Every structure is written in C-alpha cells, then in structure tokens.
Amino acid sequence: MLEAIRHSFALPRPFAVIADVHGNIWALEPVLADIRTRGITSIVNLGDHLSGALDPANTADLLMGLDIPSIRGNQDRDLRELKPEHAAWLTSLPALIEYPDFLLCHGTPESDETYLLEDPFRLRSMEQIARLLPTAHRLVLCGHSHTTRLVTLADGRMILNPGSVGLPAYTDDQPVPHAMEAGSPHARYAIVEEGRIEQVAVTYNWQAASEAARRNGRADWAHALLTGRALRRVAGTD
Ligand SMILES: [Mn+2]
C-alpha cells in the first residue's frame, strides 16, 4: 500500500465526495454551493486538484481554505506554475486516508496511476477489482478515471468513483492509448449517507471554463469541457 493516514474515528454521514478538480474553479464553486445548499458540511477530496489548462492558483486557494480530508493524485506531482505555498500543500497530502469503514485512494491502494475499476476500455471483472483491493473496507472511494461508478463486489464491498468535478473527458497514452468520456459537460460529485449513495451532476458555466482552456492553448481541454467528449478519437475505441 501507498503511505496512509489512519483515522480511528468514523466520518459522520452524510458527506460529499469530490475528485479530479483539475484547476476548474468554474466547476468547483457551484459544486461546493450545491453541497452547502443540502446542508452537508463534510467533504472528502480524492486528488488531482490543480493540474491542467485552467486556474490552478485560485483553485488551490479555495481548496486549501476548505481544509478538508484530501489525498494526492498522480497529476499532483506535476508542480509547474504553482506558487510555493500551493506546491507545499500538494506535497503535504497523503496518498491514502483510511477510516475504520472506508478508504480514500486516487487510483488503487498500490498505485495512483492505475485505474481501480477500468481496464481502461471497460469495467474490470469483480475478481480483478478484488485483487487490486486487498483491504476489508466496506466502502472504497476512488477517482482518477473521471468516470462516475458505483460497483459492488461479491463479498458486499462497494467502490464509488464520484466522477470528475473539473474535466469530463480526456485522452491518455498510458497504459495504452484510450479516451475517457463522461458524455456530458456537467461537474460530477457524490453524496454518501447511511444506506444511500447519490451521484450528482451539476450544471455550471462550462463555456467560461472552455474559453479559459482555449486561451491557454488547449483545444483538447476546450472541447472536452464543452461537450464531455474527447477531441481526439483513439484507435481501438470506435
Ligand atoms: Mn489522476
């Protein structure tokens, strides 16, 4: 396992789960407002906070001010163009956080660069997922694939990926060339209550976020933010 912070207290429910914000303050602010409107005061954050073509500095200031349990994502090792206090915050975050009944990990407990639930073209089998999760937690919260999922294993354990707050589609060449596409531009997050999990899609000003990406020279991000689809088709996925 990656290094973990272990808490012996349970996180009171309900709590909200956010992940893969990727510097998208245009999406993050309305997601936080949506959470507040529901009277939910507890939030956990699964990493990949700032990287990409949008607004890392203002996103960092907002997230640091929230002071919520947060883990580091693989892209949080990419510290370009950050103020020293933002870089220091990222490097201070643990890779994993454990509570008695649930675990926060960005990818898998062993690697923040491996998708827990996707292979990456389809949902992994129960056996594959169980092999990647040699832990007993009843609920595992993961991000990284930007794909909203709730998966149950044969032994009753559940894995929740809330989807991405800030980037609904992308292409990646690792481990093989592939595209991840939510199919809509909404900002995604999830709410965990006792006996109930809600997956939420929030409308926000994605035109503004897309324009910012375009100004920063990232046509791929601009297209993804506006459509929830990847600009480049990837061989093998058609
Ligand atoms: Mn990631």
PDB file of C-alpha atoms and ligand atoms in Angstrom:
ATOM      1  CA  MET A   1       0.000   0.000   0.000  1.00  0.00           C
ATOM      2  CA  LEU A   2       0.992   3.611  -0.531  1.00  0.00           C
ATOM      3  CA  GLU A   3       1.606   5.590   2.670  1.00  0.00           C
ATOM      4  CA  ALA A   4      -1.628   6.271   4.537  1.00  0.00           C
ATOM      5  CA  ILE A   5      -3.046   8.483   7.246  1.00  0.00           C
ATOM      6  CA  ARG A   6      -5.217   6.289   9.504  1.00  0.00           C
ATOM      7  CA  HIS A   7      -8.131   7.684  11.481  1.00  0.00           C
ATOM      8  CA  SER A   8      -9.782   5.660  14.251  1.00  0.00           C
ATOM      9  CA  PHE A   9     -12.980   7.747  14.180  1.00  0.00           C
ATOM     10  CA  ALA A  10     -15.765   7.307  11.653  1.00  0.00           C
ATOM     11  CA  LEU A  11     -16.533  10.205   9.332  1.00  0.00           C
ATOM     12  CA  PRO A  12     -20.107  11.277  10.126  1.00  0.00           C
ATOM     13  CA  ARG A  13     -22.602  10.870   7.298  1.00  0.00           C
ATOM     14  CA  PRO A  14     -23.744  12.448   5.121  1.00  0.00           C
ATOM     15  CA  PHE A  15     -20.548  13.564   3.453  1.00  0.00           C
ATOM     16  CA  ALA A  16     -19.776  14.669  -0.098  1.00  0.00           C
ATOM     17  CA  VAL A  17     -17.035  13.163  -2.280  1.00  0.00           C
ATOM     18  CA  ILE A  18     -15.192  15.275  -4.842  1.00  0.00           C
ATOM     19  CA  ALA A  19     -12.320  14.220  -7.126  1.00  0.00           C
ATOM     20  CA  ASP A  20     -10.265  15.304 -10.124  1.00  0.00           C
ATOM     21  CA  VAL A  21     -10.973  19.032  -9.836  1.00  0.00           C
ATOM     22  CA  HIS A  22      -8.011  19.784 -12.142  1.00  0.00           C
ATOM     23  CA  GLY A  23      -7.954  23.535 -11.533  1.00  0.00           C
ATOM     24  CA  ASN A  24     -11.524  24.061 -12.721  1.00  0.00           C
ATOM     25  CA  ILE A  25     -12.709  26.765 -10.331  1.00  0.00           C
ATOM     26  CA  TRP A  26     -15.716  27.440 -12.600  1.00  0.00           C
ATOM     27  CA  ALA A  27     -16.953  23.909 -11.757  1.00  0.00           C
ATOM     28  CA  LEU A  28     -15.701  23.701  -8.174  1.00  0.00           C
ATOM     29  CA  GLU A  29     -17.538  26.766  -6.861  1.00  0.00           C
ATOM     30  CA  PRO A  30     -21.039  25.627  -7.953  1.00  0.00           C
ATOM     31  CA  VAL A  31     -20.331  22.089  -6.711  1.00  0.00           C
ATOM     32  CA  LEU A  32     -19.426  23.468  -3.272  1.00  0.00           C
ATOM     33  CA  ALA A  33     -22.544  25.665  -3.364  1.00  0.00           C
ATOM     34  CA  ASP A  34     -24.682  22.605  -4.244  1.00  0.00           C
ATOM     35  CA  ILE A  35     -23.182  20.709  -1.303  1.00  0.00           C
ATOM     36  CA  ARG A  36     -23.779  23.665   1.040  1.00  0.00           C
ATOM     37  CA  THR A  37     -27.383  24.054  -0.141  1.00  0.00           C
ATOM     38  CA  ARG A  38     -28.055  20.488   1.010  1.00  0.00           C
ATOM     39  CA  GLY A  39     -26.730  21.313   4.487  1.00  0.00           C
ATOM     40  CA  ILE A  40     -23.763  18.959   4.067  1.00  0.00           C
ATOM     41  CA  THR A  41     -20.682  20.230   5.900  1.00  0.00           C
ATOM     42  CA  SER A  42     -18.325  17.266   5.487  1.00  0.00           C
ATOM     43  CA  ILE A  43     -16.403  16.763   2.222  1.00  0.00           C
ATOM     44  CA  VAL A  44     -13.526  14.482   1.179  1.00  0.00           C
ATOM     45  CA  ASN A  45     -11.336  15.103  -1.883  1.00  0.00           C
ATOM     46  CA  LEU A  46      -9.655  12.309  -3.881  1.00  0.00           C
ATOM     47  CA  GLY A  47      -6.896  14.204  -5.681  1.00  0.00           C
ATOM     48  CA  ASP A  48      -5.692  15.644  -8.978  1.00  0.00           C
ATOM     49  CA  HIS A  49      -6.549  19.057  -7.607  1.00  0.00           C
ATOM     50  CA  LEU A  50      -4.816  21.606  -9.800  1.00  0.00           C
ATOM     51  CA  SER A  51      -3.098  20.279 -12.912  1.00  0.00           C
ATOM     52  CA  GLY A  52      -4.114  21.270 -16.425  1.00  0.00           C
ATOM     53  CA  ALA A  53      -5.043  24.259 -18.536  1.00  0.00           C
ATOM     54  CA  LEU A  54      -7.389  26.186 -16.220  1.00  0.00           C
ATOM     55  CA  ASP A  55      -6.874  28.123 -12.958  1.00  0.00           C
ATOM     56  CA  PRO A  56      -4.603  26.213 -10.559  1.00  0.00           C
ATOM     57  CA  ALA A  57      -3.770  29.140  -8.234  1.00  0.00           C
ATOM     58  CA  ASN A  58      -7.325  30.222  -7.417  1.00  0.00           C
ATOM     59  CA  THR A  59      -8.428  26.580  -7.181  1.00  0.00           C
ATOM     60  CA  ALA A  60      -5.580  25.900  -4.747  1.00  0.00           C
ATOM     61  CA  ASP A  61      -6.542  28.873  -2.578  1.00  0.00           C
ATOM     62  CA  LEU A  62     -10.163  27.709  -2.455  1.00  0.00           C
ATOM     63  CA  LEU A  63      -9.323  24.056  -1.689  1.00  0.00           C
ATOM     64  CA  MET A  64      -6.686  24.952   0.909  1.00  0.00           C
ATOM     65  CA  GLY A  65      -9.216  27.222   2.633  1.00  0.00           C
ATOM     66  CA  LEU A  66     -11.741  24.380   2.868  1.00  0.00           C
ATOM     67  CA  ASP A  67      -9.290  22.353   4.965  1.00  0.00           C
ATOM     68  CA  ILE A  68     -10.999  19.028   4.166  1.00  0.00           C
ATOM     69  CA  PRO A  69      -9.510  15.495   4.164  1.00  0.00           C
ATOM     70  CA  SER A  70      -7.654  15.323   0.832  1.00  0.00           C
ATOM     71  CA  ILE A  71      -5.298  12.872  -0.822  1.00  0.00           C
ATOM     72  CA  ARG A  72      -2.737  13.363  -3.573  1.00  0.00           C
ATOM     73  CA  GLY A  73      -3.345  12.261  -7.184  1.00  0.00           C
ATOM     74  CA  ASN A  74      -0.776  11.224  -9.751  1.00  0.00           C
ATOM     75  CA  GLN A  75      -1.023  14.602 -11.516  1.00  0.00           C
ATOM     76  CA  ASP A  76      -0.366  16.379  -8.219  1.00  0.00           C
ATOM     77  CA  ARG A  77       3.302  15.503  -8.728  1.00  0.00           C
ATOM     78  CA  ASP A  78       3.245  17.930 -11.680  1.00  0.00           C
ATOM     79  CA  LEU A  79       4.001  21.171  -9.860  1.00  0.00           C
ATOM     80  CA  ARG A  80       4.640  23.578 -12.726  1.00  0.00           C
ATOM     81  CA  GLU A  81       3.362  27.150 -12.488  1.00  0.00           C
ATOM     82  CA  LEU A  82       2.309  26.883  -8.856  1.00  0.00           C
ATOM     83  CA  LYS A  83       3.074  29.309  -6.061  1.00  0.00           C
ATOM     84  CA  PRO A  84       5.358  27.814  -3.386  1.00  0.00           C
ATOM     85  CA  GLU A  85       2.504  27.549  -0.853  1.00  0.00           C
ATOM     86  CA  HIS A  86       0.370  25.633  -3.375  1.00  0.00           C
ATOM     87  CA  ALA A  87       3.188  23.204  -4.160  1.00  0.00           C
ATOM     88  CA  ALA A  88       3.849  22.779  -0.428  1.00  0.00           C
ATOM     89  CA  TRP A  89       0.175  21.965   0.147  1.00  0.00           C
ATOM     90  CA  LEU A  90       0.180  19.299  -2.583  1.00  0.00           C
ATOM     91  CA  THR A  91       3.329  17.631  -1.296  1.00  0.00           C
ATOM     92  CA  SER A  92       1.906  17.627   2.248  1.00  0.00           C
ATOM     93  CA  LEU A  93      -1.077  15.471   1.227  1.00  0.00           C
ATOM     94  CA  PRO A  94      -1.083  11.728   1.941  1.00  0.00           C
ATOM     95  CA  ALA A  95      -1.574   9.169  -0.836  1.00  0.00           C
ATOM     96  CA  LEU A  96      -4.286   7.353   1.125  1.00  0.00           C
ATOM     97  CA  ILE A  97      -6.610   8.131   4.023  1.00  0.00           C
ATOM     98  CA  GLU A  98      -8.219   5.305   5.978  1.00  0.00           C
ATOM     99  CA  TYR A  99     -11.227   5.458   8.288  1.00  0.00           C
ATOM    100  CA  PRO A 100     -12.487   2.359  10.134  1.00  0.00           C
ATOM    101  CA  ASP A 101     -15.014   1.524   7.426  1.00  0.00           C
ATOM    102  CA  PHE A 102     -13.748   3.241   4.321  1.00  0.00           C
ATOM    103  CA  LEU A 103     -10.676   4.100   2.320  1.00  0.00           C
ATOM    104  CA  LEU A 104      -9.789   7.083   0.137  1.00  0.00           C
ATOM    105  CA  CYS A 105      -7.435   6.317  -2.766  1.00  0.00           C
ATOM    106  CA  HIS A 106      -6.840   8.174  -6.044  1.00  0.00           C
ATOM    107  CA  GLY A 107      -6.250   5.105  -8.246  1.00  0.00           C
ATOM    108  CA  THR A 108      -5.673   1.847  -6.366  1.00  0.00           C
ATOM    109  CA  PRO A 109      -4.218   1.427  -2.847  1.00  0.00           C
ATOM    110  CA  GLU A 110      -0.941   0.430  -4.546  1.00  0.00           C
ATOM    111  CA  SER A 111      -0.742   2.992  -7.356  1.00  0.00           C
ATOM    112  CA  ASP A 112      -2.257   6.387  -8.093  1.00  0.00           C
ATOM    113  CA  GLU A 113      -1.563   5.727 -11.799  1.00  0.00           C
ATOM    114  CA  THR A 114      -3.730   2.600 -12.096  1.00  0.00           C
ATOM    115  CA  TYR A 115      -7.479   2.709 -12.652  1.00  0.00           C
ATOM    116  CA  LEU A 116      -9.201   0.631  -9.971  1.00  0.00           C
ATOM    117  CA  LEU A 117     -12.391  -0.008 -11.954  1.00  0.00           C
ATOM    118  CA  GLU A 118     -11.469   0.244 -15.666  1.00  0.00           C
ATOM    119  CA  ASP A 119      -9.037  -1.766 -17.771  1.00  0.00           C
ATOM    120  CA  PRO A 120      -9.251   1.074 -19.334  1.00  0.00           C
ATOM    121  CA  PHE A 121     -11.760   0.202 -22.072  1.00  0.00           C
ATOM    122  CA  ARG A 122     -14.364  -1.496 -19.891  1.00  0.00           C
ATOM    123  CA  LEU A 123     -15.347  -2.237 -16.327  1.00  0.00           C
ATOM    124  CA  ARG A 124     -12.912  -4.678 -14.730  1.00  0.00           C
ATOM    125  CA  SER A 125     -14.243  -8.038 -13.537  1.00  0.00           C
ATOM    126  CA  MET A 126     -15.134  -8.465  -9.853  1.00  0.00           C
ATOM    127  CA  GLU A 127     -12.102 -10.750  -9.468  1.00  0.00           C
ATOM    128  CA  GLN A 128      -9.716  -8.188 -10.999  1.00  0.00           C
ATOM    129  CA  ILE A 129     -11.058  -5.418  -8.745  1.00  0.00           C
ATOM    130  CA  ALA A 130     -10.873  -7.663  -5.661  1.00  0.00           C
ATOM    131  CA  ARG A 131      -7.208  -8.427  -6.479  1.00  0.00           C
ATOM    132  CA  LEU A 132      -6.478  -4.688  -6.612  1.00  0.00           C
ATOM    133  CA  LEU A 133      -8.204  -4.199  -3.232  1.00  0.00           C
ATOM    134  CA  PRO A 134      -6.541  -6.385  -0.581  1.00  0.00           C
ATOM    135  CA  THR A 135      -8.357  -4.432   2.143  1.00  0.00           C
ATOM    136  CA  ALA A 136     -11.503  -5.013   4.180  1.00  0.00           C
ATOM    137  CA  HIS A 137     -13.069  -1.551   3.948  1.00  0.00           C
ATOM    138  CA  ARG A 138     -16.809  -1.692   3.297  1.00  0.00           C
ATOM    139  CA  LEU A 139     -16.593   1.330   1.022  1.00  0.00           C
ATOM    140  CA  VAL A 140     -13.674   2.428  -1.142  1.00  0.00           C
ATOM    141  CA  LEU A 141     -13.696   5.915  -2.664  1.00  0.00           C
ATOM    142  CA  CYS A 142     -11.545   6.317  -5.765  1.00  0.00           C
ATOM    143  CA  GLY A 143     -11.034   8.800  -8.590  1.00  0.00           C
ATOM    144  CA  HIS A 144      -8.502   9.047 -11.426  1.00  0.00           C
ATOM    145  CA  SER A 145     -10.647   7.675 -14.309  1.00  0.00           C
ATOM    146  CA  HIS A 146     -13.080  10.632 -14.198  1.00  0.00           C
ATOM    147  CA  THR A 147     -15.841   8.040 -14.623  1.00  0.00           C
ATOM    148  CA  THR A 148     -18.854   8.019 -12.306  1.00  0.00           C
ATOM    149  CA  ARG A 149     -19.365   4.487 -10.997  1.00  0.00           C
ATOM    150  CA  LEU A 150     -20.750   2.527  -8.087  1.00  0.00           C
ATOM    151  CA  VAL A 151     -19.505  -1.060  -8.107  1.00  0.00           C
ATOM    152  CA  THR A 152     -20.358  -3.895  -5.685  1.00  0.00           C
ATOM    153  CA  LEU A 153     -18.080  -6.904  -5.163  1.00  0.00           C
ATOM    154  CA  ALA A 154     -19.212 -10.467  -4.403  1.00  0.00           C
ATOM    155  CA  ASP A 155     -18.437 -10.003  -0.696  1.00  0.00           C
ATOM    156  CA  GLY A 156     -20.605  -6.882  -0.486  1.00  0.00           C
ATOM    157  CA  ARG A 157     -17.825  -4.291  -0.527  1.00  0.00           C
ATOM    158  CA  MET A 158     -18.628  -1.188  -2.573  1.00  0.00           C
ATOM    159  CA  ILE A 159     -16.417   1.074  -4.652  1.00  0.00           C
ATOM    160  CA  LEU A 160     -17.587   4.588  -5.507  1.00  0.00           C
ATOM    161  CA  ASN A 161     -15.978   6.840  -8.104  1.00  0.00           C
ATOM    162  CA  PRO A 162     -17.787  10.205  -7.951  1.00  0.00           C
ATOM    163  CA  GLY A 163     -16.554  11.195 -11.426  1.00  0.00           C
ATOM    164  CA  SER A 164     -14.634  14.397 -12.079  1.00  0.00           C
ATOM    165  CA  VAL A 165     -15.568  17.862 -10.854  1.00  0.00           C
ATOM    166  CA  GLY A 166     -13.392  19.608 -13.402  1.00  0.00           C
ATOM    167  CA  LEU A 167     -12.601  17.550 -16.503  1.00  0.00           C
ATOM    168  CA  PRO A 168     -15.319  15.336 -18.048  1.00  0.00           C
ATOM    169  CA  ALA A 169     -13.186  13.842 -20.846  1.00  0.00           C
ATOM    170  CA  TYR A 170      -9.564  13.291 -21.842  1.00  0.00           C
ATOM    171  CA  THR A 171      -7.257  11.009 -23.755  1.00  0.00           C
ATOM    172  CA  ASP A 172      -4.202   9.317 -22.297  1.00  0.00           C
ATOM    173  CA  ASP A 173      -1.481   7.124 -23.783  1.00  0.00           C
ATOM    174  CA  GLN A 174      -0.933   5.095 -20.583  1.00  0.00           C
ATOM    175  CA  PRO A 175      -1.212   2.159 -20.063  1.00  0.00           C
ATOM    176  CA  VAL A 176      -2.488   2.038 -23.673  1.00  0.00           C
ATOM    177  CA  PRO A 177      -3.968   4.848 -25.797  1.00  0.00           C
ATOM    178  CA  HIS A 178      -7.524   5.412 -24.627  1.00  0.00           C
ATOM    179  CA  ALA A 179     -10.218   8.042 -24.137  1.00  0.00           C
ATOM    180  CA  MET A 180     -12.339   8.604 -21.031  1.00  0.00           C
ATOM    181  CA  GLU A 181     -15.598  10.411 -21.759  1.00  0.00           C
ATOM    182  CA  ALA A 182     -18.425  11.251 -19.360  1.00  0.00           C
ATOM    183  CA  GLY A 183     -20.560  12.217 -22.362  1.00  0.00           C
ATOM    184  CA  SER A 184     -21.830  15.469 -20.851  1.00  0.00           C
ATOM    185  CA  PRO A 185     -20.049  18.584 -19.576  1.00  0.00           C
ATOM    186  CA  HIS A 186     -21.561  18.528 -16.065  1.00  0.00           C
ATOM    187  CA  ALA A 187     -19.424  18.700 -12.920  1.00  0.00           C
ATOM    188  CA  ARG A 188     -19.790  15.401 -11.059  1.00  0.00           C
ATOM    189  CA  TYR A 189     -19.626  14.566  -7.383  1.00  0.00           C
ATOM    190  CA  ALA A 190     -21.282  12.146  -4.952  1.00  0.00           C
ATOM    191  CA  ILE A 191     -23.005  12.113  -1.570  1.00  0.00           C
ATOM    192  CA  VAL A 192     -22.654   9.220   0.874  1.00  0.00           C
ATOM    193  CA  GLU A 193     -25.335   8.737   3.509  1.00  0.00           C
ATOM    194  CA  GLU A 194     -26.289   5.786   5.674  1.00  0.00           C
ATOM    195  CA  GLY A 195     -27.907   3.315   3.261  1.00  0.00           C
ATOM    196  CA  ARG A 196     -27.909   5.766   0.367  1.00  0.00           C
ATOM    197  CA  ILE A 197     -25.421   6.980  -2.241  1.00  0.00           C
ATOM    198  CA  GLU A 198     -26.279   9.805  -4.633  1.00  0.00           C
ATOM    199  CA  GLN A 199     -24.350  10.632  -7.794  1.00  0.00           C
ATOM    200  CA  VAL A 200     -24.791  14.286  -8.712  1.00  0.00           C
ATOM    201  CA  ALA A 201     -24.237  16.170 -11.998  1.00  0.00           C
ATOM    202  CA  VAL A 202     -24.126  19.967 -11.633  1.00  0.00           C
ATOM    203  CA  THR A 203     -24.753  22.443 -14.441  1.00  0.00           C
ATOM    204  CA  TYR A 204     -22.195  25.253 -14.423  1.00  0.00           C
ATOM    205  CA  ASN A 205     -20.685  27.840 -16.752  1.00  0.00           C
ATOM    206  CA  TRP A 206     -18.660  25.341 -18.800  1.00  0.00           C
ATOM    207  CA  GLN A 207     -18.454  27.855 -21.659  1.00  0.00           C
ATOM    208  CA  ALA A 208     -16.272  30.059 -19.418  1.00  0.00           C
ATOM    209  CA  ALA A 209     -14.054  27.147 -18.404  1.00  0.00           C
ATOM    210  CA  SER A 210     -13.759  26.066 -22.048  1.00  0.00           C
ATOM    211  CA  GLU A 211     -12.824  29.614 -23.116  1.00  0.00           C
ATOM    212  CA  ALA A 212     -10.107  29.700 -20.450  1.00  0.00           C
ATOM    213  CA  ALA A 213      -8.661  26.437 -21.768  1.00  0.00           C
ATOM    214  CA  ARG A 214      -8.722  27.800 -25.313  1.00  0.00           C
ATOM    215  CA  ARG A 215      -6.927  30.991 -24.216  1.00  0.00           C
ATOM    216  CA  ASN A 216      -4.325  28.769 -22.575  1.00  0.00           C
ATOM    217  CA  GLY A 217      -3.761  26.973 -25.880  1.00  0.00           C
ATOM    218  CA  ARG A 218      -5.504  23.694 -25.046  1.00  0.00           C
ATOM    219  CA  ALA A 219      -8.071  22.956 -27.761  1.00  0.00           C
ATOM    220  CA  ASP A 220      -8.462  19.415 -26.382  1.00  0.00           C
ATOM    221  CA  TRP A 221      -9.474  20.699 -22.942  1.00  0.00           C
ATOM    222  CA  ALA A 222     -11.726  23.360 -24.511  1.00  0.00           C
ATOM    223  CA  HIS A 223     -13.610  20.672 -26.445  1.00  0.00           C
ATOM    224  CA  ALA A 224     -13.816  18.265 -23.504  1.00  0.00           C
ATOM    225  CA  LEU A 225     -15.131  20.931 -21.134  1.00  0.00           C
ATOM    226  CA  LEU A 226     -17.837  21.979 -23.572  1.00  0.00           C
ATOM    227  CA  THR A 227     -19.015  18.503 -24.622  1.00  0.00           C
ATOM    228  CA  GLY A 228     -17.841  15.850 -22.162  1.00  0.00           C
ATOM    229  CA  ARG A 229     -16.198  14.133 -25.111  1.00  0.00           C
ATOM    230  CA  ALA A 230     -12.569  13.719 -26.139  1.00  0.00           C
ATOM    231  CA  LEU A 231     -11.429  15.734 -29.143  1.00  0.00           C
ATOM    232  CA  ARG A 232      -9.151  13.016 -30.476  1.00  0.00           C
ATOM    233  CA  ARG A 233     -10.609   9.638 -31.348  1.00  0.00           C
ATOM    234  CA  VAL A 234      -8.391   6.861 -30.088  1.00  0.00           C
ATOM    235  CA  ALA A 235      -7.726   3.767 -32.160  1.00  0.00           C
ATOM    236  CA  GLY A 236      -9.492   0.729 -30.763  1.00  0.00           C
ATOM    237  CA  THR A 237     -12.260   2.637 -29.020  1.00  0.00           C
ATOM    238  CA  ASP A 238     -14.584   3.138 -32.009  1.00  0.00           C
TER     239      ASP A 238
HETATM  240 MN    MN B   1      -5.431  11.030 -11.814  1.00  0.00          MN
END
